[in-house]
Coordinates of C-alpha atoms in Angstrom, one line a residue:
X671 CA 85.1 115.1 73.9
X672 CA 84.0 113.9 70.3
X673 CA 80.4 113.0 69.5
X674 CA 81.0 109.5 69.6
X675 CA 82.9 109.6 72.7
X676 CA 79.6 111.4 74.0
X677 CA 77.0 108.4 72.4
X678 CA 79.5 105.6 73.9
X679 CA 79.0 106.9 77.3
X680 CA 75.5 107.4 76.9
X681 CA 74.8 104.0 75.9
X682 CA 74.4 101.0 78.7
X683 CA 77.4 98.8 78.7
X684 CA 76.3 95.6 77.4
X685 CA 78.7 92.3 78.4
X686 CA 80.9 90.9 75.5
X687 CA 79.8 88.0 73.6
X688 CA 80.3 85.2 76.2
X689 CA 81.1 81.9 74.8
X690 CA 78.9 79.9 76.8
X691 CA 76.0 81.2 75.3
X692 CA 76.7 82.3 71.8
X693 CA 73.4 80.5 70.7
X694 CA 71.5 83.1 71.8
X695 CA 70.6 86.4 69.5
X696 CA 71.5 89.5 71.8
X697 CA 74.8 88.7 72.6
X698 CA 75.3 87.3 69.3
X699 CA 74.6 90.2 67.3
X700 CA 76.6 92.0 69.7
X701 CA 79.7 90.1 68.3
X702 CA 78.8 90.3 65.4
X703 CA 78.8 94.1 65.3
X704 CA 81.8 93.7 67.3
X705 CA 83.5 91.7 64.5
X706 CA 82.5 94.4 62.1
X707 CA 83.8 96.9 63.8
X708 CA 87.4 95.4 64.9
X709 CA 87.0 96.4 68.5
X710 CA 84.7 95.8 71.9
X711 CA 82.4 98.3 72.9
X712 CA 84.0 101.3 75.0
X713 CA 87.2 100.7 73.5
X714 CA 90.2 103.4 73.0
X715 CA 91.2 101.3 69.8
X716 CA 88.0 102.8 68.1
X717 CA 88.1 106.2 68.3
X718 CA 89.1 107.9 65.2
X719 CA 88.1 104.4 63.1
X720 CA 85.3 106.5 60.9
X721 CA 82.7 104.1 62.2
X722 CA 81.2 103.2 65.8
X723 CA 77.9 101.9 67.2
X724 CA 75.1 103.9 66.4
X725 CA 72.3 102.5 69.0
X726 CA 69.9 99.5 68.1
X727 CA 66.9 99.4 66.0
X728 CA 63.5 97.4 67.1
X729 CA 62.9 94.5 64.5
X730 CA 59.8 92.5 65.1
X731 CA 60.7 88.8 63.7
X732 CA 57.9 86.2 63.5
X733 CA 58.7 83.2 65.6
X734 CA 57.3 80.0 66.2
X735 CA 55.3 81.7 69.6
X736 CA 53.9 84.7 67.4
X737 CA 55.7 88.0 66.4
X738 CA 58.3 88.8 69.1
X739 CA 60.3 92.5 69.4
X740 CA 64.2 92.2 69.2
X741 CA 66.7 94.8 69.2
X742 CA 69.4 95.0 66.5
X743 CA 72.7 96.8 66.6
X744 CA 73.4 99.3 64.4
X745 CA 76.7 101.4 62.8
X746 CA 77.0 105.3 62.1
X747 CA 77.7 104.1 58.2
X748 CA 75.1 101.5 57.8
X749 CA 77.8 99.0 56.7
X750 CA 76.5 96.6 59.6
X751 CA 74.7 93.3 58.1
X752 CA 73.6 90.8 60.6
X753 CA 74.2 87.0 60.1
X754 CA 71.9 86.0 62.7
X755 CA 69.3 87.8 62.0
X756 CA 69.5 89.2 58.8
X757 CA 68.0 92.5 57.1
X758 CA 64.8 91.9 56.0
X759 CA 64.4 88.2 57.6
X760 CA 61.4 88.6 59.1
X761 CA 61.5 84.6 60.7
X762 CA 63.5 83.4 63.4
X763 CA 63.1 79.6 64.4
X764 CA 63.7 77.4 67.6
X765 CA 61.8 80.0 70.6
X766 CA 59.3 77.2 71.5
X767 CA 62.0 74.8 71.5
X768 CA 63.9 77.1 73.7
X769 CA 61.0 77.5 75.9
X770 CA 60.3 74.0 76.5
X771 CA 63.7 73.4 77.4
X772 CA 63.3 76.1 80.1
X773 CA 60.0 74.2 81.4
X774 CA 61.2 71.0 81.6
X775 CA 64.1 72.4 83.5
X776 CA 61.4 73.4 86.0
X777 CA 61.6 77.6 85.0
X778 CA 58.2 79.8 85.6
X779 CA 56.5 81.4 82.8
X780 CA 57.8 85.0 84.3
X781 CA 61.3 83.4 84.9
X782 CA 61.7 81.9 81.4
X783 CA 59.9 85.3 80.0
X784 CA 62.7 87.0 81.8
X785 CA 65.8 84.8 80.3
X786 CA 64.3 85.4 76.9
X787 CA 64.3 89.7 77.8
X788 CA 67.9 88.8 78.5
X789 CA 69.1 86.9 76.2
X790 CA 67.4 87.4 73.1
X791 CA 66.2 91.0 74.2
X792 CA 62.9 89.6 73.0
X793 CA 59.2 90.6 74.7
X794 CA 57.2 87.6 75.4
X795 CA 54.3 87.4 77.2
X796 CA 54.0 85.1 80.2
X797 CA 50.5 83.7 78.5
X798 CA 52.3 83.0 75.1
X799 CA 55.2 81.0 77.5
X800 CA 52.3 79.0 78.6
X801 CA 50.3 78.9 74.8
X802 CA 53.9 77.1 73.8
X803 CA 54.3 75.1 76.5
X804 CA 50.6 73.9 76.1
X805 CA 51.7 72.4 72.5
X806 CA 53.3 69.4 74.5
X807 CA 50.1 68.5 75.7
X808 CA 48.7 66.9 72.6
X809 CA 52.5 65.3 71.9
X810 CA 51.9 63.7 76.1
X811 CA 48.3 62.1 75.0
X812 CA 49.8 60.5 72.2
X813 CA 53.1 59.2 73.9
X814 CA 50.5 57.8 76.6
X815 CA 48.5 55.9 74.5
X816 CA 50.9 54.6 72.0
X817 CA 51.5 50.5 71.4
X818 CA 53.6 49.2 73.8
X819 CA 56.1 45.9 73.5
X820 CA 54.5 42.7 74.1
X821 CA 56.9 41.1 77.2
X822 CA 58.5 43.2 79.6
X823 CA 61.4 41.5 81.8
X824 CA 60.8 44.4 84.7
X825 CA 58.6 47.1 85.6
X826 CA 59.4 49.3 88.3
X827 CA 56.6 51.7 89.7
X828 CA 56.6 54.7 92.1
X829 CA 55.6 57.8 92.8
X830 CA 56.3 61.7 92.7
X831 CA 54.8 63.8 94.9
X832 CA 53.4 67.6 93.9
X833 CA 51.8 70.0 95.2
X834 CA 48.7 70.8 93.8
X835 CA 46.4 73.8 94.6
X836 CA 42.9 72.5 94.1
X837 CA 40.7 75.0 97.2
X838 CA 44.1 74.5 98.9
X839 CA 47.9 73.2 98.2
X840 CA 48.4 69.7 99.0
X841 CA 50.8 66.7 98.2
X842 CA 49.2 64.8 95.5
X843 CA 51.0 61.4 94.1
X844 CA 51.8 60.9 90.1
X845 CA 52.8 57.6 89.6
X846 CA 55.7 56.7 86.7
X847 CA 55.7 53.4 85.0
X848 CA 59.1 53.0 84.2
X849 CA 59.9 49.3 82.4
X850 CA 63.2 47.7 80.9
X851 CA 62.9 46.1 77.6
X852 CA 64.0 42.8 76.5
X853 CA 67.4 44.5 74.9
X854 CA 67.7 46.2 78.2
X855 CA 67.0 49.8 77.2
X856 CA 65.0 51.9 79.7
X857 CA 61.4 52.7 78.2
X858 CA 58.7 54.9 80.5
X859 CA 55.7 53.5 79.9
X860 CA 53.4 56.4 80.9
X861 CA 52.5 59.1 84.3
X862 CA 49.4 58.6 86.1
X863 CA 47.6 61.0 88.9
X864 CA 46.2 60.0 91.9
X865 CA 45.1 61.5 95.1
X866 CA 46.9 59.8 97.8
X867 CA 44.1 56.6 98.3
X868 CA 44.1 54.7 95.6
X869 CA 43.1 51.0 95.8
X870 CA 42.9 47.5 93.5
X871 CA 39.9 49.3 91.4
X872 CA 42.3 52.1 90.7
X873 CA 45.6 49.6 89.8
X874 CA 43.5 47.7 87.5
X875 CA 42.3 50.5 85.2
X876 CA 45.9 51.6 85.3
X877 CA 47.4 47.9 84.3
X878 CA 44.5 47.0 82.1
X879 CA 45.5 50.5 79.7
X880 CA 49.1 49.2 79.8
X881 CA 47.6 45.8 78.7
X882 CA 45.3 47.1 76.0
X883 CA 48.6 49.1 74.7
X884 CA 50.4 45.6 73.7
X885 CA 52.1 44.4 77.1
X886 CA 50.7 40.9 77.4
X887 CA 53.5 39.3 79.9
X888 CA 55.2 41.5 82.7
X889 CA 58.4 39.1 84.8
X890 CA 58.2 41.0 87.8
X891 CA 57.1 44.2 89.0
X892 CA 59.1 46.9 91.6
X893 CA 57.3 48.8 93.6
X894 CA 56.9 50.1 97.0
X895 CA 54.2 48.3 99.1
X896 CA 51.0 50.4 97.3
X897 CA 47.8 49.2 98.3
X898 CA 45.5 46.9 95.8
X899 CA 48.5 46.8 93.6
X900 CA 49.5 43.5 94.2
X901 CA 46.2 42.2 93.4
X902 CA 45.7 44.4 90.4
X903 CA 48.9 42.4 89.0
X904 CA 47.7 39.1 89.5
X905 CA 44.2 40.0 87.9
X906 CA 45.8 41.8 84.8
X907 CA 48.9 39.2 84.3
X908 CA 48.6 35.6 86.6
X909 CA 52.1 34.9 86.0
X910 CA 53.6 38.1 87.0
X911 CA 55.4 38.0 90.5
X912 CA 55.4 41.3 92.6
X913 CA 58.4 42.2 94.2
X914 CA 58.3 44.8 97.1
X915 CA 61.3 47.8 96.9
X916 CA 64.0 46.6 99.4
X917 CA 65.3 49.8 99.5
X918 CA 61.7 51.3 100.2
X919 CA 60.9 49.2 103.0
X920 CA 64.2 49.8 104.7
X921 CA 63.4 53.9 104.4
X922 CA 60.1 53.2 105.7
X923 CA 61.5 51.2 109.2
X924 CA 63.5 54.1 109.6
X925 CA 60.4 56.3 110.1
X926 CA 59.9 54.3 113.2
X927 CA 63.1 54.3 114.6
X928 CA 65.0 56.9 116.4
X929 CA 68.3 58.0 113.9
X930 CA 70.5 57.2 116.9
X931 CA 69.6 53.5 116.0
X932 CA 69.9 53.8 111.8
X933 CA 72.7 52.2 111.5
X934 CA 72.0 49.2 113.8
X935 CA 68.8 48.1 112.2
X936 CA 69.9 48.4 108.8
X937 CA 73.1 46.3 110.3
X938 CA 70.6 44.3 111.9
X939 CA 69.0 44.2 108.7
X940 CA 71.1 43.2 105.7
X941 CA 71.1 39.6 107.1
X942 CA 67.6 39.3 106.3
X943 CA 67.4 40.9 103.2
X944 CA 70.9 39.2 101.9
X945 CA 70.0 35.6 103.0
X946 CA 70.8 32.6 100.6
X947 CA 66.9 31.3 100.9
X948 CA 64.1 32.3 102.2
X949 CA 64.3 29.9 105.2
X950 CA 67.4 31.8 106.1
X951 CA 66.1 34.7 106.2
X952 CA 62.6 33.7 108.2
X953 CA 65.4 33.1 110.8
X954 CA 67.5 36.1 110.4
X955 CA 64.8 37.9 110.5
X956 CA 63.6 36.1 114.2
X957 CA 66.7 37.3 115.2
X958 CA 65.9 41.1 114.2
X959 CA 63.1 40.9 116.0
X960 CA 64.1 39.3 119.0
X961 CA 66.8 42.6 119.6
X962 CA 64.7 45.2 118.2
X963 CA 60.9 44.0 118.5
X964 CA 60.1 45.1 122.0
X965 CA 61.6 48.6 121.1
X966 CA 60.4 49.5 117.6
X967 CA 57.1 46.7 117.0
X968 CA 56.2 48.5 114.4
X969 CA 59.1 47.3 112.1
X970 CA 58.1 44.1 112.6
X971 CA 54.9 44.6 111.6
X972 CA 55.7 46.3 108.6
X973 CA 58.3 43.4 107.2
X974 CA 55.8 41.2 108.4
X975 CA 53.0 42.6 106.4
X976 CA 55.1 42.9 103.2
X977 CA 56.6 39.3 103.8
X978 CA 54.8 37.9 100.9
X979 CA 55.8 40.7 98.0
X980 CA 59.6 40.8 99.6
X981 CA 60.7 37.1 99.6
X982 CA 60.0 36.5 95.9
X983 CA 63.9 37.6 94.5
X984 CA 65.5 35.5 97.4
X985 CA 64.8 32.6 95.1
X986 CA 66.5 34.1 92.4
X987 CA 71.0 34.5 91.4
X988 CA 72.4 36.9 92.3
X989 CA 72.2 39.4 89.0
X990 CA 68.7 38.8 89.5
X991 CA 68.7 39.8 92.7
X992 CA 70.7 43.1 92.1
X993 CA 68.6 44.5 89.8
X994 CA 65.4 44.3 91.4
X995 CA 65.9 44.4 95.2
X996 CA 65.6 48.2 94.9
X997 CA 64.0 50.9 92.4
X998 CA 67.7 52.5 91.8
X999 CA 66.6 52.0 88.1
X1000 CA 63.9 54.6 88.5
X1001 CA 65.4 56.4 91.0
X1002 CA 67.8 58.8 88.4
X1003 CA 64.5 59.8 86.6
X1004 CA 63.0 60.5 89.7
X1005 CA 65.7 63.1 90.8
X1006 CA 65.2 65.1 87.5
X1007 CA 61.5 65.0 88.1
X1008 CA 61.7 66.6 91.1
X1009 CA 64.1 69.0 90.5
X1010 CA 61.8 70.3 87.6
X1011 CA 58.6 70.0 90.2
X1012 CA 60.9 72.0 93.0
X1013 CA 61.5 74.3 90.7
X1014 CA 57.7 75.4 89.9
X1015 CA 56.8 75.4 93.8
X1016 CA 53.2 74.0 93.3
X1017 CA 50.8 73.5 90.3
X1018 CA 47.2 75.5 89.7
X1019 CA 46.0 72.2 88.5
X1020 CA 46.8 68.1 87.9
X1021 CA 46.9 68.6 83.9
X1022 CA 49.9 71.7 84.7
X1023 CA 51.9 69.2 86.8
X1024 CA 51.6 66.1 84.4
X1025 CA 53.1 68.5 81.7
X1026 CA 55.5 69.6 83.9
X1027 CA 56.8 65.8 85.0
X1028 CA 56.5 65.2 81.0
X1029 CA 58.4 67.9 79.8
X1030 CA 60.8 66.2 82.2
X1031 CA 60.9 63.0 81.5
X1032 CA 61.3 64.4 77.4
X1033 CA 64.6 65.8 78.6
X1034 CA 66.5 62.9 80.0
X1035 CA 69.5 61.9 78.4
X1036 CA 69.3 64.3 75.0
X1037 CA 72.4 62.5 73.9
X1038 CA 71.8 59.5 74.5
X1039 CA 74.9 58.7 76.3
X1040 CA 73.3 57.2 79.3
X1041 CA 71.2 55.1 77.1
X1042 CA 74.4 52.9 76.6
X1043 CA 75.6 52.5 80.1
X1044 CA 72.6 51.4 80.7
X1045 CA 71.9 48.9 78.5
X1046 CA 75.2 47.2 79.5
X1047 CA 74.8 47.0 82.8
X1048 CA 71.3 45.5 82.5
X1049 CA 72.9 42.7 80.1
X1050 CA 73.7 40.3 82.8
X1051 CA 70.5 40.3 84.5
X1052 CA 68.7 39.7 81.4
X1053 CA 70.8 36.7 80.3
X1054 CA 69.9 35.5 84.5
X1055 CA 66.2 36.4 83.4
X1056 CA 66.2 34.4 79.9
X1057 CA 67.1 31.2 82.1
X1058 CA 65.1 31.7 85.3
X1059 CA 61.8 32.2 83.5
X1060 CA 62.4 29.7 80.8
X1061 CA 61.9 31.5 77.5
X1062 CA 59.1 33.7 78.7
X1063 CA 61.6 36.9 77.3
X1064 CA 62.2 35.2 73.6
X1065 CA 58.7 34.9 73.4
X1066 CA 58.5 38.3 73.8
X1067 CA 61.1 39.4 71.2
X1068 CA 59.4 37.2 68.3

């Protein structure tokens, strides 16, 4: 058996260069020696070539996290010269980039630490993961407090729930803004904690920062039924109707209902939530409650007390109506939040889960592709708004 045969075997088999992630610098350099050598690792076809892997060498490149240990290929003739990263390059860009990709996608600092062992065959410490990730920070103040547009036809508002260890884990709220501009592209408008119990005093600081950031007109606002917020609205912008999430107070009758009897109350529903006026559905709605009050009052109750924010689109056409019956708008950005915030499991503090739902809400649509659909589909309803609230939205474009 010939030395190199002996070395080959000694060595741990490391995959072949897999196309899927040829961005990253392990397996690339193990192409790249590949390429130089005319054959994979471990094959017959290179014995007896005059030149075979020889090991790696540790390089220590300075990155954008600090210095960082990588190990480069090498050849028994020294003919081997790295594209990726070069002899003597002593720089290699785009780790904190990587890393906050990883964290938005919801990775720990010992997972992501672990994918860059792997991939890059790079040592970084969990605490510089977390010194990186900590940059976005200062970039979230700033999106938070930056100027705002002027008129907003919608503004749809709910809430994520964490879990937050502060003495012990518990589900804490953070509320996303998320508003449509008068061109109908999609524009967050900023993340806010809370602690489960917030009131009026606590909707108005929130609405008055959005107002002292530009907005001075808001059309309507979706939501879902939160405390003081309706009054908050009416205190911040008077001509601003408040329209209670359809789709939020049909989940929420459900919780009162046994599931064998879903699908009749949301049959028994739709009427009332689908009726021309709003004298049609007062009596639709009698009707509901006439089969379904004596079993389930508490569904009454609830439509009853949101009555007065759930009425107000019934007066409006129909593309109106289709838009902002429900907070399906928000409800896409939602689903990425959490699956970052399921990811992490809980949060040591509120600051770590705000960066975490930012980092989040950074990564939507990268392309850009979604920001198209959208703004098409949203182009009916915003010609419906133009003449329902009689120039309110060209003032807002001036």
């Amino acid at each position: 058996m010939s030395a190199t045969d002996e070395h080959d075997r000694a060595e741990p088999t490391i995959p072949k260069l897999d196309p899927s992630t040829t961005g990253t610098v392990k397996r690339a350099l193990e192409g790249e020696i590949t390429d130089h050598l005319g054959y994979d690792k471990h094959d017959p076809a290179g014995r007896g070539t005059g030149n075979s892997r020889n090991g790696t060498r540790s390089k220590t490149v300075l990155t954008d996290v600090g210095p960082v240990e990588i190990d480069v290929p090498r050849d028994r003739d020294a003919s081997f010269e790295p594209k990726i990263v070069a002899k003597r390059q002593r720089r290699l860009g785009g780790v904190d980039e990587m890393v906050i990709s990883l964290a938005a996608k919801g990775l720990t600092t010992g997972e992501i630490s672990a994918h860059l062992a792997e991939v890059y065959g790079a040592e970084v410490s969990r605490q510089t993961i977390s010194t990186i990730t900590d940059k976005v920070i200062e970039g979230m103040i700033e999106w938070q407090n930056r100027p705002l547009d002027a008129v907003y036809p919608v503004i749809f508002i709910d809430a994520i729930h964490v879990k937050i260890r502060d003495g012990q884990v518990a589900n804490r709220p953070i509320y996303v803004a998320l508003a449509v501009t008068c061109e109908g592209r999609r524009d967050i408008l900023g993340l806010w904690a809370g602690d489960g119990g917030e009131g009026a005093k606590y909707w108005l600081h929130v609405l008055t920062e959005l107002k002292n950031r530009g907005v001075a007109d808001v059309l309507m606002v979706v939501c879902d039924g939160l405390t003081g917020l309706p009054d908050a609205i009416t205190t911040v912008w008077s001509q601003t109707i408040t329209q209670t999430c359809v789709v939020h107070l049909l989940r929420n009758s459900f919780r009162y209902a046994g599931r064998q009897h879903w699908d009749a109350i949301a049959k028994a529903l739709k009427p009332v939530y689908t009726a021309p006026t709003e004298a049609a559905a007062k009596e639709r709605f009698a009707e509901f409650t006439e089969a379904w009050g004596a079993r389930y009052p508490a569904i009454v109750r609830l439509w009853d007390n949101a009555w007065a924010e759930f009425v107000p689109f019934l007066a409006f056409d129909p593309e109106i109506r289709r838009v902002i019956c429900s907070t399906n708008a928000i409800e896409s950005v939602k689903a990425r939040i959490r699956r970052a915030v399921k990811a992490r499991g809980h949060f040591p503090n509120e600051q770590a889960a705000l960066k975490c739902v930012y980092m989040a809400i950074m990564s939507l649509d990268p392309t850009g592709a979604g920001r198209k659909r959208w703004t098409l589909r949203w182009k009916p309803a915003l010609n419906a708004f133009e003449i329902a609230f009689d120039g309110r939205l060209a003032a807002g474009r001036k």
